[in-house]
PDB file of C-alpha atoms in Angstrom:
ATOM      1  CA  MET Q 646     -15.096 -24.308 -32.573  1.00  0.00           C
ATOM      2  CA  SER Q 647     -14.292 -21.174 -34.527  1.00  0.00           C
ATOM      3  CA  GLU Q 648     -12.094 -18.346 -33.448  1.00  0.00           C
ATOM      4  CA  THR Q 649     -13.205 -14.796 -33.804  1.00  0.00           C
ATOM      5  CA  THR Q 650     -10.587 -12.164 -34.285  1.00  0.00           C
ATOM      6  CA  VAL Q 651     -10.974  -8.450 -34.069  1.00  0.00           C
ATOM      7  CA  PRO Q 652      -8.585  -6.226 -35.961  1.00  0.00           C
ATOM      8  CA  VAL Q 653      -6.505  -4.067 -33.673  1.00  0.00           C
ATOM      9  CA  THR Q 654      -5.509  -0.626 -34.756  1.00  0.00           C
ATOM     10  CA  PRO Q 655      -1.906   0.387 -34.103  1.00  0.00           C
ATOM     11  CA  THR Q 656      -2.960   3.204 -31.796  1.00  0.00           C
ATOM     12  CA  ALA Q 657      -5.122   0.925 -29.649  1.00  0.00           C
ATOM     13  CA  ALA Q 658      -2.384  -1.692 -29.385  1.00  0.00           C
ATOM     14  CA  SER Q 659       0.249   0.795 -28.332  1.00  0.00           C
ATOM     15  CA  ALA Q 660      -1.968   2.798 -25.969  1.00  0.00           C
ATOM     16  CA  PRO Q 661      -1.051   2.384 -22.321  1.00  0.00           C
ATOM     17  CA  VAL Q 662      -3.480   0.484 -20.151  1.00  0.00           C
ATOM     18  CA  ILE Q 663      -4.530   2.454 -17.127  1.00  0.00           C
ATOM     19  CA  ALA Q 664      -6.496   1.247 -14.166  1.00  0.00           C
ATOM     20  CA  GLU Q 665      -9.594   3.176 -15.234  1.00  0.00           C
ATOM     21  CA  SER Q 666      -9.783   1.868 -18.808  1.00  0.00           C
ATOM     22  CA  SER Q 667     -13.092   0.438 -20.004  1.00  0.00           C
ATOM     23  CA  THR Q 668     -11.439  -2.288 -22.086  1.00  0.00           C
ATOM     24  CA  ALA Q 669     -11.277  -5.894 -20.949  1.00  0.00           C
ATOM     25  CA  ARG Q 670      -7.562  -5.465 -20.363  1.00  0.00           C
ATOM     26  CA  GLY Q 671      -8.254  -2.365 -18.283  1.00  0.00           C
ATOM     27  CA  ARG Q 672     -10.851  -4.211 -16.216  1.00  0.00           C
ATOM     28  CA  ARG Q 673      -8.354  -6.993 -15.525  1.00  0.00           C
ATOM     29  CA  ALA Q 674      -5.757  -4.406 -14.511  1.00  0.00           C
ATOM     30  CA  ARG Q 675      -8.286  -2.713 -12.222  1.00  0.00           C
ATOM     31  CA  ILE Q 676      -9.198  -6.040 -10.610  1.00  0.00           C
ATOM     32  CA  ALA Q 677      -5.541  -6.987 -10.189  1.00  0.00           C
ATOM     33  CA  LEU Q 678      -4.760  -3.624  -8.602  1.00  0.00           C
ATOM     34  CA  ARG Q 679      -7.729  -3.898  -6.249  1.00  0.00           C
ATOM     35  CA  THR Q 680      -6.687  -7.439  -5.300  1.00  0.00           C
ATOM     36  CA  LEU Q 681      -3.170  -6.187  -4.583  1.00  0.00           C
ATOM     37  CA  GLN Q 682      -4.603  -3.461  -2.376  1.00  0.00           C
ATOM     38  CA  VAL Q 683      -6.714  -5.952  -0.416  1.00  0.00           C
ATOM     39  CA  VAL Q 684      -3.757  -8.309   0.054  1.00  0.00           C
ATOM     40  CA  LEU Q 685      -1.516  -5.471   1.252  1.00  0.00           C
ATOM     41  CA  ALA Q 686      -4.255  -4.147   3.520  1.00  0.00           C
ATOM     42  CA  LEU Q 687      -4.667  -7.593   5.080  1.00  0.00           C
ATOM     43  CA  PHE Q 688      -0.899  -7.871   5.490  1.00  0.00           C
ATOM     44  CA  TYR Q 689      -0.604  -4.509   7.234  1.00  0.00           C
ATOM     45  CA  VAL Q 690      -3.647  -5.027   9.467  1.00  0.00           C
ATOM     46  CA  ILE Q 691      -3.216  -8.696  10.417  1.00  0.00           C
ATOM     47  CA  ALA Q 692       0.440  -9.613  10.019  1.00  0.00           C
ATOM     48  CA  SER Q 693       2.056  -6.307  10.872  1.00  0.00           C
ATOM     49  CA  ALA Q 694      -0.184  -4.104  13.044  1.00  0.00           C
ATOM     50  CA  LEU Q 695      -1.983  -6.766  15.073  1.00  0.00           C
ATOM     51  CA  PRO Q 696       1.127  -8.239  16.757  1.00  0.00           C
ATOM     52  CA  LYS Q 697       2.171  -4.737  17.785  1.00  0.00           C
ATOM     53  CA  LEU Q 698      -1.269  -3.760  19.043  1.00  0.00           C
ATOM     54  CA  ILE Q 699      -1.688  -6.910  21.134  1.00  0.00           C
ATOM     55  CA  ALA Q 700       1.911  -6.601  22.370  1.00  0.00           C
ATOM     56  CA  HIS Q 701       2.956  -9.972  21.042  1.00  0.00           C
ATOM     57  CA  PRO Q 702       6.282 -10.957  22.648  1.00  0.00           C
ATOM     58  CA  SER Q 703       8.140 -10.973  19.314  1.00  0.00           C
ATOM     59  CA  ALA Q 704       7.058  -7.394  18.579  1.00  0.00           C
ATOM     60  CA  ALA Q 705       7.679  -6.169  22.119  1.00  0.00           C
ATOM     61  CA  GLU Q 706      11.154  -7.705  22.118  1.00  0.00           C
ATOM     62  CA  GLY Q 707      12.142  -5.877  18.940  1.00  0.00           C
ATOM     63  CA  PHE Q 708      10.903  -2.499  20.145  1.00  0.00           C
ATOM     64  CA  ASP Q 709      12.593  -2.992  23.516  1.00  0.00           C
ATOM     65  CA  LYS Q 710      15.859  -3.784  21.709  1.00  0.00           C
ATOM     66  CA  MET Q 711      15.555  -0.488  19.836  1.00  0.00           C
ATOM     67  CA  GLY Q 712      14.746   1.363  23.048  1.00  0.00           C
ATOM     68  CA  TRP Q 713      11.369   2.519  21.770  1.00  0.00           C
ATOM     69  CA  GLY Q 714       9.342   0.477  24.253  1.00  0.00           C
ATOM     70  CA  SER Q 715       5.611  -0.020  24.146  1.00  0.00           C
ATOM     71  CA  THR Q 716       4.869   3.574  23.103  1.00  0.00           C
ATOM     72  CA  GLY Q 717       6.821   3.163  19.863  1.00  0.00           C
ATOM     73  CA  MET Q 718       5.321  -0.265  19.277  1.00  0.00           C
ATOM     74  CA  TYR Q 719       1.730   0.959  19.675  1.00  0.00           C
ATOM     75  CA  THR Q 720       2.417   4.061  17.562  1.00  0.00           C
ATOM     76  CA  ILE Q 721       3.801   2.051  14.657  1.00  0.00           C
ATOM     77  CA  GLY Q 722       0.968  -0.479  15.062  1.00  0.00           C
ATOM     78  CA  VAL Q 723      -1.680   2.268  14.854  1.00  0.00           C
ATOM     79  CA  LEU Q 724       0.026   3.805  11.798  1.00  0.00           C
ATOM     80  CA  GLU Q 725       0.098   0.426  10.049  1.00  0.00           C
ATOM     81  CA  LEU Q 726      -3.519  -0.265  10.969  1.00  0.00           C
ATOM     82  CA  ALA Q 727      -4.632   3.141   9.684  1.00  0.00           C
ATOM     83  CA  GLY Q 728      -2.613   2.719   6.489  1.00  0.00           C
ATOM     84  CA  GLY Q 729      -3.983  -0.760   5.873  1.00  0.00           C
ATOM     85  CA  ILE Q 730      -7.562   0.432   6.290  1.00  0.00           C
ATOM     86  CA  ALA Q 731      -6.937   3.548   4.181  1.00  0.00           C
ATOM     87  CA  LEU Q 732      -5.694   1.372   1.301  1.00  0.00           C
ATOM     88  CA  LEU Q 733      -9.309   0.235   0.956  1.00  0.00           C
ATOM     89  CA  ILE Q 734     -10.907   3.705   1.010  1.00  0.00           C
ATOM     90  CA  PRO Q 735     -10.960   5.119  -2.539  1.00  0.00           C
ATOM     91  CA  VAL Q 736     -10.184   8.744  -1.722  1.00  0.00           C
ATOM     92  CA  LEU Q 737      -7.294   7.753   0.592  1.00  0.00           C
ATOM     93  CA  GLN Q 738      -5.675   4.958  -1.451  1.00  0.00           C
ATOM     94  CA  SER Q 739      -2.850   6.944  -3.015  1.00  0.00           C
ATOM     95  CA  VAL Q 740      -2.032   8.904   0.133  1.00  0.00           C
ATOM     96  CA  ALA Q 741      -2.084   5.697   2.194  1.00  0.00           C
ATOM     97  CA  ALA Q 742       0.318   4.005  -0.216  1.00  0.00           C
ATOM     98  CA  VAL Q 743       2.722   6.947  -0.023  1.00  0.00           C
ATOM     99  CA  ALA Q 744       2.482   7.064   3.784  1.00  0.00           C
ATOM    100  CA  LEU Q 745       3.074   3.325   4.105  1.00  0.00           C
ATOM    101  CA  SER Q 746       6.031   3.650   1.720  1.00  0.00           C
ATOM    102  CA  GLY Q 747       7.504   6.255   4.059  1.00  0.00           C
ATOM    103  CA  LEU Q 748       6.930   3.910   6.971  1.00  0.00           C
ATOM    104  CA  MET Q 749       8.719   1.166   5.025  1.00  0.00           C
ATOM    105  CA  VAL Q 750      11.705   3.436   4.401  1.00  0.00           C
ATOM    106  CA  GLY Q 751      11.875   3.903   8.158  1.00  0.00           C
ATOM    107  CA  ALA Q 752      11.547   0.145   8.689  1.00  0.00           C
ATOM    108  CA  PHE Q 753      14.410  -0.422   6.250  1.00  0.00           C
ATOM    109  CA  VAL Q 754      16.648   2.007   8.132  1.00  0.00           C
ATOM    110  CA  VAL Q 755      15.715   0.395  11.454  1.00  0.00           C
ATOM    111  CA  GLN Q 756      16.468  -3.069  10.080  1.00  0.00           C
ATOM    112  CA  LEU Q 757      19.913  -1.902   8.979  1.00  0.00           C
ATOM    113  CA  THR Q 758      20.809  -0.012  12.134  1.00  0.00           C
ATOM    114  CA  TYR Q 759      19.338  -2.135  14.917  1.00  0.00           C
ATOM    115  CA  PHE Q 760      19.044  -5.613  13.444  1.00  0.00           C
ATOM    116  CA  ASP Q 761      22.100  -5.809  11.167  1.00  0.00           C
ATOM    117  CA  GLY Q 762      19.951  -5.906   8.033  1.00  0.00           C
ATOM    118  CA  GLU Q 763      18.415  -9.262   8.946  1.00  0.00           C
ATOM    119  CA  ASN Q 764      15.055  -8.547   7.266  1.00  0.00           C
ATOM    120  CA  ALA Q 765      15.975  -5.349   5.412  1.00  0.00           C
ATOM    121  CA  ALA Q 766      14.685  -6.618   2.055  1.00  0.00           C
ATOM    122  CA  THR Q 767      11.094  -6.977   3.270  1.00  0.00           C
ATOM    123  CA  PRO Q 768      10.311  -3.248   3.535  1.00  0.00           C
ATOM    124  CA  LEU Q 769      12.007  -2.606   0.208  1.00  0.00           C
ATOM    125  CA  ILE Q 770       9.935  -5.310  -1.472  1.00  0.00           C
ATOM    126  CA  LEU Q 771       6.742  -3.824  -0.001  1.00  0.00           C
ATOM    127  CA  ILE Q 772       7.575  -0.369  -1.380  1.00  0.00           C
ATOM    128  CA  ILE Q 773       7.261  -1.652  -4.974  1.00  0.00           C
ATOM    129  CA  PRO Q 774       3.527  -2.530  -4.899  1.00  0.00           C
ATOM    130  CA  LEU Q 775       2.837   0.509  -2.704  1.00  0.00           C
ATOM    131  CA  ALA Q 776       4.454   2.763  -5.313  1.00  0.00           C
ATOM    132  CA  LEU Q 777       2.349   1.110  -8.014  1.00  0.00           C
ATOM    133  CA  ILE Q 778      -0.832   1.759  -6.019  1.00  0.00           C
ATOM    134  CA  ALA Q 779       0.171   5.363  -5.297  1.00  0.00           C
ATOM    135  CA  TRP Q 780       0.781   5.966  -9.004  1.00  0.00           C
ATOM    136  CA  ALA Q 781      -2.286   4.134 -10.313  1.00  0.00           C
ATOM    137  CA  ARG Q 782      -4.648   5.793  -7.826  1.00  0.00           C
ATOM    138  CA  ARG Q 783      -3.078   9.264  -8.034  1.00  0.00           C
ATOM    139  CA  GLN Q 784      -6.238  10.805  -9.519  1.00  0.00           C
ATOM    140  CA  HIS Q 785      -7.878  10.380  -6.097  1.00  0.00           C
ATOM    141  CA  ASN Q 786      -5.467  12.961  -4.670  1.00  0.00           C
ATOM    142  CA  ALA Q 787      -7.419  15.719  -6.433  1.00  0.00           C
ATOM    143  CA  ASP Q 788     -10.653  14.377  -4.920  1.00  0.00           C
ATOM    144  CA  LEU Q 789      -9.076  14.360  -1.463  1.00  0.00           C
ATOM    145  CA  LEU Q 790      -7.783  17.888  -1.936  1.00  0.00           C
ATOM    146  CA  ARG Q 791     -11.269  19.082  -2.938  1.00  0.00           C
ATOM    147  CA  LEU Q 792     -12.733  17.453   0.180  1.00  0.00           C
ATOM    148  CA  VAL Q 793     -10.146  19.065   2.427  1.00  0.00           C
ATOM    149  CA  ARG Q 794     -10.622  22.495   0.843  1.00  0.00           C
ATOM    150  CA  ARG Q 795     -14.400  22.208   1.170  1.00  0.00           C
ATOM    151  CA  ARG Q 796     -14.047  21.457   4.897  1.00  0.00           C
ATOM    152  CA  SER Q 797     -11.787  24.441   5.582  1.00  0.00           C
TER     153      SER Q 797
END
């Protein structure tokens, strides 16, 4: 079996790989980013929003402890559901990642103030891939802005 090598120019080797690149490396990055988005969307819809929306006892107990009751629980559940779905819609991906990051900042503060920081690392860990998605899909913000301006 022979190996085929292709000479790499210094500019091509040092060029940053972006999610929209047409190179094999760019395609892999695009696939990895899309996979990350799907995994996060599934997490937010199934593991996070669903227990709140069906009023699972573990979710209801936490919101009652905070004094937010079922209204707060359903509100956060709907926001997580919307954010999870929006992560899969191309024009909304970046905005959804930023919005979910804001929600995670709130979750971090709540974990520290009401639950003695018991699970405070989880929202912080989730902010990292959300920030990556927001940055990598930032070009869609211009598309969204054009759509909004066209409607108004």
